[in-house]
mmCIF file of C-alpha atoms and ligand atoms in Angstrom:
data_model
loop_
_atom_site.group_PDB
_atom_site.id
_atom_site.type_symbol
_atom_site.label_atom_id
_atom_site.label_comp_id
_atom_site.label_asym_id
_atom_site.label_seq_id
_atom_site.Cartn_x
_atom_site.Cartn_y
_atom_site.Cartn_z
ATOM 1 C CA MET A 1 -57.915 41.198 161.245
ATOM 2 C CA THR A 2 -57.845 44.453 163.023
ATOM 3 C CA THR A 3 -60.386 46.668 164.543
ATOM 4 C CA GLU A 4 -61.435 49.427 162.841
ATOM 5 C CA SER A 5 -60.186 52.276 165.594
ATOM 6 C CA ALA A 6 -61.371 55.530 163.931
ATOM 7 C CA PRO A 7 -64.534 55.905 161.080
ATOM 8 C CA THR A 8 -62.726 56.439 157.588
ATOM 9 C CA THR A 9 -63.079 60.033 156.349
ATOM 10 C CA ASP A 10 -61.220 60.044 152.985
ATOM 11 C CA ARG A 11 -63.271 57.769 151.461
ATOM 12 C CA SER A 12 -66.459 58.692 149.740
ATOM 13 C CA ALA A 13 -69.977 56.624 150.223
ATOM 14 C CA ILE A 14 -71.510 55.448 147.446
ATOM 15 C CA VAL A 15 -74.769 54.800 150.342
ATOM 16 C CA ARG A 16 -74.518 56.670 153.078
ATOM 17 C CA LEU A 17 -77.284 54.658 155.561
ATOM 18 C CA ASP A 18 -78.059 57.566 158.374
ATOM 19 C CA HIS A 19 -80.015 57.223 161.204
ATOM 20 C CA VAL A 20 -81.821 54.735 159.736
ATOM 21 C CA GLY A 21 -84.991 52.760 161.187
ATOM 22 C CA ARG A 22 -87.492 50.312 159.787
ATOM 23 C CA VAL A 23 -90.370 49.063 161.872
ATOM 24 C CA PHE A 24 -92.539 46.584 159.813
ATOM 25 C CA THR A 25 -96.328 46.688 160.975
ATOM 26 C CA MET A 26 -98.131 43.652 160.474
ATOM 27 C CA GLY A 27 -102.003 44.447 161.975
ATOM 28 C CA GLU A 28 -101.138 45.300 165.738
ATOM 29 C CA VAL A 29 -97.807 43.888 166.320
ATOM 30 C CA LYS A 30 -95.050 46.860 165.342
ATOM 31 C CA VAL A 31 -91.390 44.545 164.748
ATOM 32 C CA GLU A 32 -88.301 47.123 164.828
ATOM 33 C CA VAL A 33 -85.982 45.515 162.859
ATOM 34 C CA LEU A 34 -83.603 49.200 163.091
ATOM 35 C CA ARG A 35 -82.995 51.674 165.257
ATOM 36 C CA ASP A 36 -80.705 54.522 164.283
ATOM 37 C CA PHE A 37 -78.369 52.598 162.146
ATOM 38 C CA SER A 38 -75.681 54.429 160.056
ATOM 39 C CA LEU A 39 -73.157 52.757 157.684
ATOM 40 C CA ASP A 40 -71.175 54.143 155.044
ATOM 41 C CA ILE A 41 -70.529 51.857 152.278
ATOM 42 C CA TYR A 42 -67.485 53.120 150.168
ATOM 43 C CA GLU A 43 -66.876 53.555 146.503
ATOM 44 C CA GLY A 44 -65.610 50.271 144.698
ATOM 45 C CA GLU A 45 -65.211 49.023 148.329
ATOM 46 C CA PHE A 46 -66.273 44.924 149.182
ATOM 47 C CA LEU A 47 -68.221 45.120 151.885
ATOM 48 C CA ALA A 48 -69.321 41.512 153.686
ATOM 49 C CA ILE A 49 -72.564 41.767 156.276
ATOM 50 C CA VAL A 50 -72.722 38.657 158.742
ATOM 51 C CA GLY A 51 -75.024 38.120 161.412
ATOM 52 C CA PRO A 52 -77.339 35.491 162.238
ATOM 53 C CA SER A 53 -80.690 34.765 160.820
ATOM 54 C CA GLY A 54 -83.290 37.419 161.622
ATOM 55 C CA SER A 55 -80.371 39.878 162.650
ATOM 56 C CA GLY A 56 -81.579 42.557 159.469
ATOM 57 C CA LYS A 57 -78.675 41.528 156.888
ATOM 58 C CA SER A 58 -81.758 40.676 153.857
ATOM 59 C CA THR A 59 -83.546 44.218 155.351
ATOM 60 C CA ILE A 60 -80.490 46.531 155.204
ATOM 61 C CA LEU A 61 -79.003 45.331 151.705
ATOM 62 C CA ASN A 62 -83.264 45.951 150.525
ATOM 63 C CA LEU A 63 -82.434 49.638 151.924
ATOM 64 C CA VAL A 64 -79.258 50.161 149.606
ATOM 65 C CA GLY A 65 -80.498 48.493 146.827
ATOM 66 C CA GLY A 66 -83.941 50.456 147.235
ATOM 67 C CA LEU A 67 -86.347 47.784 147.146
ATOM 68 C CA ASP A 68 -87.589 48.485 149.957
ATOM 69 C CA GLN A 69 -87.318 52.673 152.726
ATOM 70 C CA PRO A 70 -87.001 52.977 155.712
ATOM 71 C CA THR A 71 -89.502 54.272 158.251
ATOM 72 C CA SER A 72 -87.103 57.269 159.751
ATOM 73 C CA GLY A 73 -83.672 58.114 158.640
ATOM 74 C CA GLU A 74 -82.563 58.689 155.221
ATOM 75 C CA VAL A 75 -80.589 56.347 152.483
ATOM 76 C CA LEU A 76 -78.243 58.438 150.445
ATOM 77 C CA PHE A 77 -76.553 57.377 147.012
ATOM 78 C CA ARG A 78 -73.706 59.507 145.903
ATOM 79 C CA GLY A 79 -75.937 62.207 147.940
ATOM 80 C CA GLU A 80 -79.032 61.781 146.427
ATOM 81 C CA ASP A 81 -82.148 61.463 149.518
ATOM 82 C CA LEU A 82 -83.794 57.770 147.984
ATOM 83 C CA THR A 83 -85.746 58.266 150.940
ATOM 84 C CA SER A 84 -88.243 60.896 149.521
ATOM 85 C CA ALA A 85 -87.598 59.292 146.079
ATOM 86 C CA SER A 86 -90.922 58.525 143.622
ATOM 87 C CA ASN A 87 -91.508 55.089 142.915
ATOM 88 C CA ARG A 88 -90.421 55.615 139.287
ATOM 89 C CA ARG A 89 -87.471 57.434 140.482
ATOM 90 C CA LEU A 90 -86.255 54.481 143.146
ATOM 91 C CA THR A 91 -87.343 52.270 139.565
ATOM 92 C CA ALA A 92 -84.584 54.153 137.854
ATOM 93 C CA TYR A 93 -81.917 53.963 140.395
ATOM 94 C CA ARG A 94 -82.375 50.017 140.760
ATOM 95 C CA ARG A 95 -82.620 49.785 136.535
ATOM 96 C CA ASP A 96 -79.448 52.049 135.855
ATOM 97 C CA HIS A 97 -76.764 51.657 139.406
ATOM 98 C CA VAL A 98 -78.025 47.993 141.007
ATOM 99 C CA GLY A 99 -77.305 44.258 140.480
ATOM 100 C CA PHE A 100 -78.662 41.992 142.250
ATOM 101 C CA VAL A 101 -77.701 38.327 143.290
ATOM 102 C CA PHE A 102 -79.892 36.007 145.603
ATOM 103 C CA GLN A 103 -79.854 33.009 147.247
ATOM 104 C CA PHE A 104 -82.070 31.510 145.078
ATOM 105 C CA TYR A 105 -81.012 32.611 141.716
ATOM 106 C CA ASN A 106 -84.280 34.188 140.840
ATOM 107 C CA LEU A 107 -83.698 33.256 137.367
ATOM 108 C CA ALA A 108 -86.693 33.014 134.409
ATOM 109 C CA PRO A 109 -87.360 29.345 134.245
ATOM 110 C CA ASN A 110 -88.816 30.070 130.533
ATOM 111 C CA LEU A 111 -85.560 32.038 129.668
ATOM 112 C CA THR A 112 -82.076 30.851 128.320
ATOM 113 C CA ALA A 113 -79.115 31.193 130.342
ATOM 114 C CA ARG A 114 -78.368 33.833 127.514
ATOM 115 C CA GLU A 115 -82.224 35.129 127.575
ATOM 116 C CA ASN A 116 -81.391 35.813 130.900
ATOM 117 C CA VAL A 117 -79.076 37.999 130.925
ATOM 118 C CA LEU A 118 -80.273 39.732 128.343
ATOM 119 C CA THR A 119 -83.554 41.184 130.183
ATOM 120 C CA ALA A 120 -80.878 42.992 132.392
ATOM 121 C CA THR A 121 -79.127 44.144 129.526
ATOM 122 C CA GLU A 122 -82.075 45.070 127.268
ATOM 123 C CA ILE A 123 -82.980 47.569 130.330
ATOM 124 C CA ALA A 124 -79.586 48.936 131.117
ATOM 125 C CA ARG A 125 -77.914 52.247 130.596
ATOM 126 C CA ASP A 126 -74.359 51.285 129.832
ATOM 127 C CA PRO A 127 -74.422 47.218 129.824
ATOM 128 C CA ALA A 128 -71.529 44.773 129.193
ATOM 129 C CA ASP A 129 -71.655 42.295 126.237
ATOM 130 C CA VAL A 130 -73.268 39.444 127.095
ATOM 131 C CA ASP A 131 -71.436 36.797 125.225
ATOM 132 C CA GLU A 132 -68.039 38.910 127.296
ATOM 133 C CA VAL A 133 -69.901 37.885 130.529
ATOM 134 C CA LEU A 134 -71.068 34.677 129.617
ATOM 135 C CA GLU A 135 -66.944 33.794 128.712
ATOM 136 C CA MET A 136 -66.072 35.450 132.137
ATOM 137 C CA VAL A 137 -68.514 32.968 133.896
ATOM 138 C CA GLY A 138 -67.565 29.843 132.330
ATOM 139 C CA LEU A 139 -71.228 30.007 130.733
ATOM 140 C CA THR A 140 -70.559 30.089 126.857
ATOM 141 C CA GLU A 141 -71.244 26.336 126.255
ATOM 142 C CA ARG A 142 -74.522 26.673 128.162
ATOM 143 C CA ALA A 143 -75.801 30.180 127.099
ATOM 144 C CA ASP A 144 -78.589 28.202 125.386
ATOM 145 C CA HIS A 145 -79.707 25.873 128.321
ATOM 146 C CA PHE A 146 -82.542 26.467 130.246
ATOM 147 C CA PRO A 147 -82.186 26.757 133.909
ATOM 148 C CA ALA A 148 -83.800 23.206 134.918
ATOM 149 C CA GLN A 149 -81.251 21.935 132.820
ATOM 150 C CA LEU A 150 -78.284 23.603 134.491
ATOM 151 C CA SER A 151 -77.322 22.171 138.559
ATOM 152 C CA GLY A 152 -77.397 25.029 140.959
ATOM 153 C CA GLY A 153 -73.757 26.110 140.375
ATOM 154 C CA GLU A 154 -74.040 27.197 136.674
ATOM 155 C CA GLN A 155 -77.502 28.448 137.943
ATOM 156 C CA GLN A 156 -76.203 30.889 140.313
ATOM 157 C CA ARG A 157 -73.203 31.739 137.888
ATOM 158 C CA VAL A 158 -75.833 32.783 135.040
ATOM 159 C CA ALA A 159 -77.747 35.030 138.607
ATOM 160 C CA ILE A 160 -74.193 36.456 138.318
ATOM 161 C CA ALA A 161 -73.725 36.938 134.775
ATOM 162 C CA ARG A 162 -77.418 38.742 134.654
ATOM 163 C CA ALA A 163 -76.397 41.586 137.683
ATOM 164 C CA VAL A 164 -73.205 42.136 136.568
ATOM 165 C CA ALA A 165 -73.562 42.697 132.417
ATOM 166 C CA LYS A 166 -75.699 45.788 134.015
ATOM 167 C CA ASN A 167 -72.269 47.185 134.363
ATOM 168 C CA PRO A 168 -73.673 48.031 137.802
ATOM 169 C CA ASP A 169 -71.988 50.921 140.065
ATOM 170 C CA LEU A 170 -73.129 48.564 142.897
ATOM 171 C CA LEU A 171 -73.509 44.406 143.109
ATOM 172 C CA LEU A 172 -75.807 43.480 145.734
ATOM 173 C CA CYS A 173 -75.636 39.714 147.474
ATOM 174 C CA ASP A 174 -77.892 38.067 149.487
ATOM 175 C CA GLU A 175 -76.476 34.883 150.505
ATOM 176 C CA PRO A 176 -75.556 34.269 147.020
ATOM 177 C CA THR A 177 -73.423 30.702 147.968
ATOM 178 C CA GLY A 178 -75.813 29.564 150.652
ATOM 179 C CA ALA A 179 -77.579 26.923 148.735
ATOM 180 C CA LEU A 180 -74.329 25.702 146.858
ATOM 181 C CA ASP A 181 -71.940 22.946 147.848
ATOM 182 C CA TYR A 182 -68.328 24.422 149.035
ATOM 183 C CA THR A 183 -66.413 24.271 145.744
ATOM 184 C CA THR A 184 -69.210 25.896 143.989
ATOM 185 C CA GLY A 185 -69.331 27.985 146.771
ATOM 186 C CA ILE A 186 -66.256 29.365 146.541
ATOM 187 C CA LYS A 187 -66.449 29.516 141.997
ATOM 188 C CA ALA A 188 -69.216 32.127 142.642
ATOM 189 C CA LEU A 189 -67.106 34.245 145.217
ATOM 190 C CA ARG A 190 -64.488 34.225 143.152
ATOM 191 C CA LEU A 191 -66.862 35.544 140.250
ATOM 192 C CA LEU A 192 -68.003 38.362 143.044
ATOM 193 C CA VAL A 193 -63.924 38.721 143.279
ATOM 194 C CA ASP A 194 -62.995 39.303 139.867
ATOM 195 C CA VAL A 195 -66.381 41.528 139.710
ATOM 196 C CA ASN A 196 -65.042 43.751 142.069
ATOM 197 C CA ARG A 197 -61.455 43.868 141.719
ATOM 198 C CA ARG A 198 -61.432 44.207 137.790
ATOM 199 C CA LEU A 199 -64.582 46.015 137.512
ATOM 200 C CA GLY A 200 -64.564 48.511 140.047
ATOM 201 C CA ALA A 201 -67.995 47.911 141.402
ATOM 202 C CA THR A 202 -68.549 47.962 144.642
ATOM 203 C CA ILE A 203 -69.860 44.737 146.384
ATOM 204 C CA VAL A 204 -72.503 44.660 149.634
ATOM 205 C CA LEU A 205 -72.463 40.377 150.357
ATOM 206 C CA ILE A 206 -74.185 39.026 152.964
ATOM 207 C CA THR A 207 -73.596 36.026 154.386
ATOM 208 C CA HIS A 208 -73.858 33.752 157.781
ATOM 209 C CA ASN A 209 -70.516 32.356 157.554
ATOM 210 C CA SER A 210 -67.766 34.438 158.748
ATOM 211 C CA ALA A 211 -64.418 32.574 156.791
ATOM 212 C CA ILE A 212 -66.378 33.781 153.539
ATOM 213 C CA ALA A 213 -66.679 37.604 155.262
ATOM 214 C CA GLU A 214 -62.551 37.204 155.420
ATOM 215 C CA THR A 215 -62.179 37.627 151.429
ATOM 216 C CA ALA A 216 -64.051 41.194 151.984
ATOM 217 C CA ASP A 217 -62.359 44.738 152.844
ATOM 218 C CA ARG A 218 -64.897 45.464 155.780
ATOM 219 C CA VAL A 219 -66.716 43.614 157.688
ATOM 220 C CA VAL A 220 -69.962 44.728 159.185
ATOM 221 C CA HIS A 221 -70.946 42.329 162.357
ATOM 222 C CA LEU A 222 -74.830 42.205 162.827
ATOM 223 C CA ARG A 223 -76.719 41.346 166.242
ATOM 224 C CA SER A 224 -80.127 42.350 166.063
ATOM 225 C CA GLY A 225 -80.174 45.276 163.842
ATOM 226 C CA GLN A 226 -76.757 46.898 165.755
ATOM 227 C CA ILE A 227 -73.327 46.489 164.564
ATOM 228 C CA SER A 228 -71.483 44.618 166.826
ATOM 229 C CA ASP A 229 -68.477 44.827 165.600
ATOM 230 C CA LEU A 230 -66.699 46.556 162.220
ATOM 231 C CA VAL A 231 -63.386 45.052 161.057
ATOM 232 C CA ILE A 232 -61.411 46.329 158.046
ATOM 233 C CA ASN A 233 -59.171 43.499 156.878
ATOM 234 C CA PRO A 234 -55.921 45.097 155.173
ATOM 235 C CA HIS A 235 -55.408 41.686 153.084
ATOM 236 C CA PRO A 236 -58.153 40.238 152.255
ATOM 237 C CA ILE A 237 -58.156 36.164 151.760
ATOM 238 C CA ALA A 238 -58.314 35.053 148.292
ATOM 239 C CA PRO A 239 -61.709 32.619 148.150
ATOM 240 C CA GLU A 240 -59.885 29.375 147.234
ATOM 241 C CA GLU A 241 -58.217 30.115 150.741
ATOM 242 C CA VAL A 242 -61.549 30.416 152.150
ATOM 243 C CA THR A 243 -62.281 26.674 154.259
ATOM 244 C CA TRP A 244 -64.882 26.188 156.718
HETATM 245 P P1 LIG B 1 -81.809 38.266 157.782
HETATM 246 O O1 LIG B 1 -81.723 38.931 156.475
HETATM 247 O O2 LIG B 1 -80.259 38.688 159.115
HETATM 248 O O3 LIG B 1 -81.821 37.090 158.247
HETATM 249 P P2 LIG B 1 -83.878 39.994 157.632
HETATM 250 O O4 LIG B 1 -83.379 41.157 157.272
HETATM 251 O O5 LIG B 1 -84.587 39.261 156.587
HETATM 252 O O6 LIG B 1 -83.197 39.228 158.750
HETATM 253 O O7 LIG B 1 -85.409 39.623 159.319
HETATM 254 C C1 LIG B 1 -85.067 40.681 160.182
HETATM 255 C C2 LIG B 1 -86.279 41.100 160.889
HETATM 256 O O8 LIG B 1 -87.031 41.565 160.424
HETATM 257 C C3 LIG B 1 -86.450 39.306 161.152
HETATM 258 O O9 LIG B 1 -87.377 38.994 162.673
HETATM 259 C C4 LIG B 1 -87.896 39.167 160.329
HETATM 260 O O10 LIG B 1 -88.816 38.377 160.540
HETATM 261 C C5 LIG B 1 -88.589 41.035 159.876
HETATM 262 N N1 LIG B 1 -89.266 41.307 158.878
HETATM 263 C C6 LIG B 1 -88.288 41.008 157.729
HETATM 264 N N2 LIG B 1 -88.911 41.734 156.382
HETATM 265 C C7 LIG B 1 -90.149 41.763 157.259
HETATM 266 C C8 LIG B 1 -91.129 42.024 156.704
HETATM 267 N N3 LIG B 1 -91.693 42.237 154.848
HETATM 268 N N4 LIG B 1 -92.363 41.860 157.685
HETATM 269 C C9 LIG B 1 -92.384 41.932 158.976
HETATM 270 N N5 LIG B 1 -90.961 41.173 159.409
HETATM 271 C C10 LIG B 1 -90.328 41.257 158.068
HETATM 272 MG MG1 LIG B 2 -81.685 37.452 155.436
#
């Protein structure tokens, strides 16, 4: 791995965080999680964000995904300022452009695997074929099972299928392997890498596991809401090569 020496100017940003501040106010207490935080996420890249618990990783992902808005600065999607966007516009942004994968899957328990995926394609602008996506994640045989009838790894594959089936420009993953054992985690990571390489989706992956980050094109190291290091992997390793 080499440390990035100069800002890359020849790639366009799908999302730009421009001097972003995020302060949470709880009663009398103000928690400043991000201050003057700037980062470009490039079209088509696989970006990992690593850092200890509480360093602001999820806060950043939520801002990128339009689940949250900054207290200062701007978040731009392909040049459009999301900071001043209405709730209605943000909802459309999430619906049309963003897929989320969370650590604890967030599946609807009363819907089958297939139905969970359908909830995403029914609202998407240009959805993928549900059966093709289920096949891609290896769940064709389990499509009619409910989440409670699936293992953790299978549930995460449903969650990935649901996010991918929207054909999102941005796939945002918050500790997607955090609840999985090693082998299952590697399989989930493989799926994400395939989605990036084959479908061209930009991926932002949060992990506190720096071994996993070696599969990404670039790695942002976060410490107390600041970028402590920004590393480019000229040769990202395959998920199957990850060891920890
Ligand atoms: P990470 O994902 O790296 O563990 P987070 O982005 O979730 O970190 O949180 C960073 C800090 O911001 C933590 O100190 C957390 O307690 C605080 N924080 C996050 N969300 C909220 C919120 N909605 N209200 C108050 N504090 C929050
Ligand atoms: Mg988090």
